[in-house]
Amino acid sequence: MIFMTMRKYIAMMAIAAALPAMGQETYENMKIVAEDLNGTARYVGMGGALEALGADISTIGTNPAGVGLFRRSNISLSFGLVSQEGVSDFASLSKTNMSFDQAGFVYTGFSGDDSWANLSFNFHKSRNFDFILSAADNLDNASQNKQTYAKAKSGLLYEVVGDGVPDFNRSFASCSQLDDIYARNMNYDSDKNTWYYDNATAYTLNRAHEGYVGEYDINLSGGINNRVFLGLTVGIHDVHYSHYGEYTEQLDGFRMQVRDDREISGSGFDLKAGVIVRPVETSAFRIGAYVHTPTWYSLTTRNNTDVTDFSMSANGHEAYDFKLYTPWRFGFSLGHTIGTQVALGATYEYTDYGTLDTRYETGEHMDWYGSYTSDSKSDKIMNRHTKQTLKGVHTIKVGTELKPAPELAVRFGYNYVSPMYNKDGFKDSSLGTDGSYYSSATDFTNWQATHRITCGLGYNIGSVNLAVAYQYTTTKGEFLPFMNYVDNELAADDNLCDMVKVSNKRHQVLFTLGYNF
């Protein structure tokens, strides 16, 4: 269980009053930063373990040297279906959706006998946000508005005037948008000048997440003496994220519902560099290594929050710009082929998500070219929370390709991603930063390890390549509707909820059409 003591709330008061920083919140940021296994059907069918084997355009976004193994020009297009298991359609989102996943080309126009250079471009959907989250449980002497009450009586929401009367026009940064709606409409008795709360007996949450991150990669790669392969990729990332959620609590004699809309949009760029080496001239065995810089995102978030019960309806909405710099990524890979019948690949990646840098904008300056560029500064408070909540992640990919006939390929793969979240992580609504200030939801999920099992088939008809892949992805998580709070002075003011197990089980069928020339 997670506990927030009164002492911590009091310690945050000075920070809340002083810091007007605008930075997004850790759990929302991770929706943007995490990536799916996606690309061509060959890449997916082998679990993504092609970073040393190469000769697949999807390696443009992982190990750029892999594109350097192409000896003929190629164009490819990938699309398919993604379906979530164990949920019902909600709001505008169906549990099964079409997806356009990849389109790209490799041009091998600079070729010698043993050395050559390739120019490539590829689009792929690095993140598909389509996901329906559902959770429900009982509550005992707890509620979402009780969290607001705990912060209000500790003096963390508003400045006071006169005999302790709150000034609702002068809120602290620890007062979230949702706190403000509750405090004005449910938690304060102006006649008695006292704070109060309503307990809930149960809650339900349904939320539809939609959108994608599109990655546009431009690559220069090639081979030297057919022994060393080098590649450099410039990536542009395009973010389109939205969610709509309905959180409902059964209070004493009535129901209260929060409807939460949020959008995040923007773009970013990064650099990726890689190398593949055949250490033994007479062997097909290959070793690969690669590094990715952070993705430097400039983003805008917008949200709208409605709270309704039997007696009132209140609304809040906000929009602001912020920056997000993702962690560095490092990878090492092995590959080997046996004749023309067997290919084996394995990849290891490491990314420390605890170093995710959330930044708020501080103004603009004119650059050398006469354009205005926004300046930013790290949100130290949110980054400290991120470091406490997230951790280093290990990704392991293994895959094989078997060719019982020259034109037919059978593929299998497995992909493992270790947990990104610390087990005791929680969404802290009292950080005193605008990532909390503009928050419109109190729930959070600590997702555990991700397992991906893949398989596929490929068939060549002359210069035409046809491929299909299937991917099953499963991730379990621990959901809480709000962080737990323990009052050191009055046990009746404790606000505790139980963890609920949730999961994300996804089926993907992917088709790729390619042509060599």
XYZ file of C-alpha atoms in Angstrom:
517
model
C 0.000 0.000 0.000
C 1.019 3.617 -0.549
C 0.813 6.219 2.197
C 1.055 10.009 2.171
C 1.463 11.402 5.693
C 0.317 14.765 6.991
C 3.943 15.764 7.595
C 4.659 15.447 3.881
C 1.642 17.594 3.010
C 2.829 20.306 5.399
C 6.375 20.122 4.052
C 5.014 20.739 0.556
C 3.243 23.998 1.499
C 6.219 26.294 0.873
C 6.950 24.606 -2.453
C 3.328 24.817 -3.551
C 3.183 28.524 -2.836
C 6.408 29.346 -4.649
C 6.572 27.240 -7.822
C 4.508 28.139 -10.916
C 6.269 25.632 -13.183
C 4.418 24.012 -16.068
C 5.412 20.414 -16.675
C 3.374 17.331 -17.444
C 2.862 14.530 -14.921
C 4.953 11.304 -14.788
C 2.169 8.808 -15.535
C 0.832 10.861 -18.453
C 4.358 11.274 -19.845
C 4.975 7.527 -19.932
C 2.054 7.082 -22.308
C 4.036 9.132 -24.828
C 7.490 7.658 -24.140
C 6.781 3.897 -24.146
C 6.998 2.127 -27.529
C 5.287 -0.847 -29.165
C 6.819 -3.611 -31.249
C 5.742 -2.572 -34.726
C 7.038 -2.303 -38.292
C 7.133 -4.771 -41.167
C 5.570 -8.216 -40.792
C 9.040 -9.810 -40.990
C 10.346 -7.621 -38.174
C 7.318 -8.259 -35.948
C 7.176 -11.965 -36.795
C 10.763 -12.386 -35.532
C 10.078 -10.502 -32.300
C 12.070 -7.494 -33.490
C 15.365 -9.425 -33.197
C 16.854 -8.132 -36.460
C 19.305 -5.530 -35.160
C 22.315 -7.662 -36.180
C 20.737 -9.609 -39.046
C 19.549 -6.429 -40.781
C 18.192 -6.236 -44.334
C 14.806 -5.077 -43.010
C 13.721 -1.459 -43.167
C 12.296 -1.574 -39.628
C 15.858 -1.588 -38.279
C 16.084 2.034 -39.436
C 14.511 2.964 -36.080
C 16.532 0.578 -33.900
C 19.977 -0.217 -35.351
C 20.376 2.040 -38.418
C 23.249 -0.120 -39.688
C 20.725 -2.880 -40.432
C 19.501 -0.947 -43.476
C 23.086 -1.016 -44.757
C 22.742 -4.732 -45.543
C 20.293 -4.073 -48.399
C 21.903 -4.773 -51.788
C 18.766 -4.035 -53.844
C 16.333 -1.137 -53.633
C 13.077 -1.914 -51.855
C 9.695 -0.364 -51.155
C 7.253 -1.701 -48.561
C 3.854 -1.011 -47.015
C 2.354 -2.533 -43.838
C -1.135 -2.457 -42.303
C -3.408 -4.659 -40.229
C -5.809 -5.117 -37.328
C -5.293 -4.584 -33.605
C -7.768 -6.043 -31.111
C -7.894 -5.783 -27.322
C -8.984 -8.847 -25.380
C -11.448 -8.898 -22.476
C -13.031 -5.450 -22.847
C -16.178 -3.898 -24.303
C -16.350 -0.953 -26.678
C -16.405 2.366 -24.824
C -17.175 5.904 -25.985
C -15.889 6.308 -29.563
C -13.343 3.474 -29.345
C -13.936 -0.073 -30.541
C -11.903 -2.935 -29.113
C -10.856 -3.874 -32.692
C -9.399 -1.265 -35.046
C -7.630 -0.999 -38.379
C -4.064 0.323 -38.273
C -1.712 1.715 -40.927
C 1.676 0.746 -39.508
C 4.571 1.270 -41.940
C 5.604 2.670 -45.317
C 9.121 3.171 -46.599
C 11.805 2.659 -49.205
C 15.531 1.864 -49.506
C 17.498 3.205 -52.466
C 20.784 1.452 -53.204
C 22.079 3.914 -55.741
C 25.708 4.167 -54.595
C 27.240 0.740 -55.051
C 30.712 -0.704 -55.587
C 32.037 -4.261 -55.607
C 32.416 -4.714 -51.841
C 31.340 -1.328 -50.472
C 28.118 0.615 -50.988
C 25.808 3.267 -49.559
C 22.024 3.316 -49.157
C 19.562 6.158 -48.698
C 16.315 5.285 -46.932
C 13.090 6.728 -45.572
C 10.513 5.017 -43.401
C 7.337 5.812 -41.494
C 6.157 3.518 -38.745
C 3.680 3.765 -35.913
C 5.936 3.499 -32.858
C 3.026 3.772 -30.443
C -0.630 2.808 -30.923
C -2.604 4.346 -28.063
C -5.877 2.521 -28.759
C -6.652 0.994 -25.370
C -9.717 0.679 -23.134
C -9.086 0.688 -19.374
C -11.801 -0.553 -17.026
C -11.626 -0.937 -13.235
C -14.103 -1.162 -10.369
C -14.019 -1.896 -6.643
C -15.637 -1.126 -3.307
C -14.615 1.823 -1.130
C -14.848 1.966 2.663
C -14.668 5.382 4.342
C -12.841 6.787 1.311
C -13.548 8.846 -1.805
C -11.897 11.024 -4.397
C -13.232 14.244 -2.862
C -11.850 13.170 0.527
C -8.380 13.578 -0.985
C -9.251 17.193 -1.688
C -10.509 17.579 1.878
C -7.201 16.253 3.262
C -5.217 18.785 1.239
C -7.605 21.633 2.046
C -7.502 21.229 5.825
C -3.685 21.072 5.603
C -3.647 24.489 3.926
C -2.320 23.252 0.583
C -5.087 24.478 -1.718
C -5.776 28.185 -1.188
C -4.450 31.243 0.540
C -6.654 32.327 3.441
C -8.121 35.663 4.442
C -9.743 36.846 7.651
C -10.421 34.020 10.091
C -9.026 31.246 7.930
C -11.551 31.727 5.093
C -10.115 30.339 1.819
C -9.648 32.739 -1.079
C -10.793 30.650 -4.041
C -9.176 33.109 -6.439
C -5.676 32.492 -5.015
C -4.827 28.809 -5.254
C -1.477 27.086 -4.742
C 0.203 24.904 -7.368
C -0.712 21.814 -5.332
C -4.400 22.550 -5.987
C -5.319 20.520 -9.057
C -8.112 21.369 -11.443
C -10.153 18.581 -9.895
C -9.393 19.804 -6.354
C -10.680 23.238 -7.294
C -13.981 21.854 -8.584
C -14.501 19.708 -5.492
C -13.480 22.427 -3.037
C -15.797 25.037 -4.517
C -18.802 22.714 -4.824
C -18.526 19.790 -2.386
C -15.895 20.273 0.330
C -16.408 23.701 1.895
C -19.253 24.946 4.144
C -19.108 28.733 3.869
C -21.630 29.253 6.695
C -19.535 27.312 9.197
C -16.169 28.003 7.542
C -15.270 24.316 7.726
C -14.055 21.651 5.325
C -15.944 18.370 5.005
C -16.129 15.354 2.689
C -18.473 12.652 1.396
C -17.561 8.983 1.652
C -18.076 6.547 -1.213
C -19.042 2.881 -1.122
C -17.834 1.906 -4.623
C -16.355 3.261 -7.850
C -16.095 2.402 -11.543
C -13.727 3.757 -14.182
C -13.870 3.424 -17.957
C -11.407 5.269 -20.170
C -10.751 5.136 -23.919
C -7.235 6.066 -25.068
C -6.799 6.840 -28.775
C -4.177 8.059 -31.237
C -0.591 7.244 -32.141
C 3.017 8.399 -32.297
C 4.241 8.403 -35.870
C 7.996 8.151 -36.460
C 9.503 9.436 -39.712
C 13.094 8.229 -40.183
C 15.678 9.344 -42.753
C 18.715 7.093 -42.966
C 22.146 6.967 -44.571
C 23.839 3.579 -44.310
C 26.131 1.205 -46.128
C 28.742 -1.517 -46.050
C 32.539 -1.503 -46.115
C 34.242 -4.557 -47.642
C 31.126 -6.566 -46.812
C 32.435 -6.795 -43.233
C 31.464 -3.552 -41.505
C 28.056 -1.906 -41.825
C 27.314 1.610 -40.560
C 24.123 3.623 -40.288
C 22.827 6.979 -39.082
C 19.139 7.869 -38.736
C 17.445 11.193 -38.103
C 13.996 10.641 -36.618
C 10.993 12.976 -36.416
C 8.212 11.983 -34.014
C 4.616 13.174 -34.376
C 2.346 12.825 -31.307
C -1.459 12.501 -31.453
C -2.902 11.340 -28.121
C -6.339 11.700 -26.546
C -8.404 10.036 -23.880
C -11.938 10.231 -22.580
C -12.783 8.756 -19.197
C -15.759 8.430 -16.876
C -15.017 7.921 -13.177
C -18.124 7.325 -11.036
C -18.372 7.018 -7.250
C -21.407 5.842 -5.306
C -21.531 8.291 -2.406
C -23.868 8.369 0.597
C -27.234 8.425 -1.151
C -26.118 9.766 -4.549
C -23.695 9.247 -7.446
C -20.858 11.550 -8.463
C -19.215 11.373 -11.894
C -16.034 12.912 -13.308
C -15.752 13.080 -17.096
C -12.182 13.695 -18.187
C -11.011 14.686 -21.692
C -7.316 15.161 -22.446
C -5.271 15.693 -25.587
C -1.499 15.774 -26.035
C -0.019 16.788 -29.368
C 3.329 17.939 -30.677
C 6.540 16.720 -32.241
C 10.104 15.745 -31.437
C 13.318 14.599 -33.061
C 16.236 12.306 -32.268
C 19.380 10.731 -33.720
C 20.257 7.039 -33.893
C 23.615 5.518 -34.822
C 24.599 1.883 -35.246
C 27.191 -0.569 -36.439
C 27.215 -4.240 -37.483
C 30.440 -6.207 -37.819
C 31.258 -9.631 -39.219
C 34.361 -10.415 -37.109
C 35.279 -13.557 -39.089
C 35.489 -13.191 -42.848
C 34.449 -16.771 -43.542
C 31.515 -16.711 -41.096
C 28.053 -15.139 -41.356
C 28.067 -14.417 -37.602
C 27.391 -10.720 -36.878
C 27.633 -8.409 -33.887
C 25.639 -5.189 -33.717
C 25.555 -2.186 -31.396
C 23.558 1.043 -31.431
C 22.718 4.147 -29.441
C 19.754 6.536 -29.512
C 19.869 10.097 -28.269
C 16.910 11.389 -26.270
C 13.861 12.385 -28.267
C 13.473 16.112 -27.720
C 9.708 16.721 -27.628
C 7.814 20.017 -27.715
C 4.243 19.244 -26.676
C 0.910 20.858 -25.903
C -1.663 19.371 -23.551
C -5.322 20.356 -23.317
C -7.962 19.016 -20.984
C -11.573 19.472 -20.015
C -13.074 18.168 -16.760
C -16.769 17.921 -15.833
C -18.003 16.897 -12.377
C -21.696 16.196 -11.821
C -23.884 14.888 -9.013
C -27.534 15.259 -8.041
C -27.158 18.936 -7.131
C -24.413 20.476 -9.238
C -22.451 20.431 -12.471
C -19.012 22.070 -12.639
C -16.386 22.345 -15.332
C -12.684 23.177 -15.663
C -10.410 23.341 -18.713
C -6.778 24.236 -19.319
C -4.066 24.153 -22.005
C -0.317 24.697 -21.821
C 2.953 23.922 -23.586
C 5.812 21.884 -22.143
C 8.865 19.929 -23.233
C 9.792 16.310 -22.625
C 13.231 14.771 -23.187
C 13.276 10.980 -23.227
C 16.197 8.862 -21.918
C 19.168 7.621 -23.949
C 18.812 4.082 -25.323
C 21.598 1.534 -25.821
C 21.446 -1.785 -27.662
C 23.609 -4.832 -28.385
C 22.697 -7.618 -30.794
C 23.866 -10.901 -32.291
C 22.901 -12.556 -35.563
C 23.824 -15.651 -37.526
C 22.663 -17.417 -40.639
C 23.114 -21.081 -41.520
C 23.229 -21.409 -45.260
C 20.101 -19.897 -46.771
C 17.726 -21.932 -44.620
C 18.088 -20.547 -41.048
C 18.516 -17.087 -39.530
C 18.891 -16.505 -35.784
C 18.804 -13.139 -33.990
C 18.986 -11.794 -30.434
C 18.935 -8.228 -29.093
C 19.333 -6.578 -25.698
C 18.352 -2.960 -25.000
C 18.594 -0.780 -21.906
C 16.763 2.480 -21.163
C 16.676 4.253 -17.787
C 13.221 5.839 -17.646
C 14.040 7.345 -14.261
C 16.077 9.950 -16.175
C 13.050 11.184 -18.141
C 13.299 14.989 -18.160
C 10.019 16.906 -17.862
C 10.546 20.597 -18.631
C 8.511 23.775 -18.440
C 8.834 26.668 -20.861
C 10.432 29.862 -19.542
C 10.022 32.175 -22.529
C 11.335 32.746 -26.028
C 14.513 34.077 -27.601
C 15.500 34.969 -31.153
C 18.013 32.593 -32.726
C 20.719 33.340 -35.328
C 18.197 32.971 -38.144
C 15.708 35.493 -36.758
C 13.204 32.864 -35.579
C 11.826 32.661 -32.070
C 12.661 29.535 -30.093
C 11.149 28.656 -26.716
C 13.489 28.210 -23.765
C 12.835 25.592 -21.112
C 13.997 24.475 -17.698
C 13.835 21.091 -15.971
C 10.902 20.638 -13.609
C 13.036 19.434 -10.721
C 10.121 18.468 -8.487
C 8.377 16.389 -11.144
C 11.689 14.855 -12.250
C 12.381 13.832 -8.658
C 8.968 12.141 -8.579
C 9.746 10.471 -11.931
C 13.025 9.090 -10.592
C 11.167 7.648 -7.580
C 8.418 6.170 -9.776
C 10.230 4.828 -12.858
C 13.333 2.701 -13.300
C 15.737 1.203 -15.816
C 14.130 -1.143 -18.336
C 15.687 -4.207 -19.978
C 14.335 -5.364 -23.337
C 15.209 -8.800 -24.722
C 14.317 -9.913 -28.256
C 14.907 -13.324 -29.807
C 13.758 -14.576 -33.181
C 14.307 -17.132 -35.909
C 13.493 -17.488 -39.571
C 13.305 -20.883 -41.285
C 13.129 -21.386 -45.056
C 11.833 -24.841 -46.019
C 11.816 -23.592 -49.628
C 13.654 -20.645 -51.233
C 10.446 -18.661 -51.668
C 8.840 -19.499 -48.289
C 9.860 -18.234 -44.810
C 8.460 -19.273 -41.414
C 9.181 -16.934 -38.480
C 8.935 -17.036 -34.685
C 9.875 -14.524 -32.008
C 9.654 -13.528 -28.363
C 10.008 -10.051 -26.890
C 10.289 -9.202 -23.184
C 10.216 -5.732 -21.589
C 10.913 -5.520 -17.848
C 8.650 -3.335 -15.628
C 9.016 0.417 -16.035
C 7.297 1.313 -12.769
C 8.478 0.792 -9.228
C 5.974 -1.369 -7.389
C 5.353 1.330 -4.771
C 5.095 4.234 -7.259
C 2.078 6.525 -7.075
C 0.617 9.651 -8.665
C 1.360 12.425 -6.174
C -1.325 15.134 -6.336
C 0.516 17.506 -3.980
C 3.825 18.041 -5.759
C 3.427 21.788 -6.158
C 4.069 21.768 -9.907
C 1.676 22.383 -12.777
C 1.910 18.763 -13.838
C -0.247 18.248 -10.734
C -1.949 21.649 -10.895
C -3.580 20.894 -14.253
C -4.288 17.258 -13.468
C -7.848 16.149 -14.138
C -7.573 12.530 -12.935
C -6.288 10.969 -9.724
C -6.018 7.321 -10.836
C -2.785 5.585 -11.841
C -1.583 2.131 -12.901
C 1.791 0.579 -12.157
C 2.263 -1.643 -15.194
C 4.428 -4.733 -14.858
C 6.500 -6.649 -17.433
C 5.378 -6.909 -21.057
C 5.514 -10.247 -22.894
C 5.155 -10.465 -26.681
C 4.871 -13.739 -28.598
C 5.088 -13.497 -32.382
C 5.037 -15.640 -35.523
C 4.729 -15.068 -39.235
C 5.022 -16.242 -42.815
C 6.754 -14.742 -45.831
C 6.438 -15.610 -49.513
C 8.374 -14.249 -52.509
C 6.948 -14.139 -56.009
C 9.812 -12.864 -58.128
C 10.484 -9.329 -56.932
C 7.265 -9.148 -54.890
C 7.403 -9.954 -51.165
C 4.285 -10.886 -49.224
C 4.353 -11.329 -45.442
C 1.935 -11.746 -42.561
C 2.656 -11.686 -38.824
C 0.713 -12.283 -35.644
C 1.621 -10.696 -32.303
C 0.120 -11.395 -28.881
C 1.023 -8.841 -26.207
C 0.153 -9.064 -22.536
C 0.900 -6.648 -19.686
C -0.538 -6.842 -16.177
C -0.926 -3.816 -13.935
C -1.966 -2.648 -10.485
C -4.577 0.118 -10.539
C -5.568 2.574 -7.796
C -8.256 5.281 -8.180
C -6.240 7.714 -6.026
C -3.139 7.675 -3.842
C -3.599 6.411 -0.287
C -3.454 8.926 2.538
C -2.939 8.397 6.273
C -3.764 11.213 8.702
C -1.386 11.102 11.656
C -3.841 12.995 13.879
C -7.288 11.578 13.081
C -7.736 7.994 11.855
C -11.228 8.771 10.562
C -9.645 11.070 7.977
C -7.540 8.271 6.463
C -8.334 7.825 2.770
C -7.416 4.285 1.731
C -8.309 2.173 -1.305
C -7.341 -1.321 -2.402
C -5.256 -2.182 -5.429
C -7.171 -3.652 -8.387
C -5.504 -5.907 -10.937
C -5.919 -4.841 -14.573
C -4.370 -6.027 -17.832
C -3.744 -5.064 -21.425
C -3.975 -8.081 -23.727
C -3.655 -7.261 -27.399
C -3.794 -9.244 -30.635
C -2.265 -7.845 -33.821
C -2.413 -9.209 -37.365
C -0.025 -7.404 -39.698
C 0.392 -7.589 -43.470
C 3.345 -6.297 -45.517
C 3.592 -5.880 -49.265
C 7.116 -5.275 -50.585
C 8.847 -4.918 -53.931
C 12.564 -5.218 -54.787
C 14.032 -3.391 -57.782
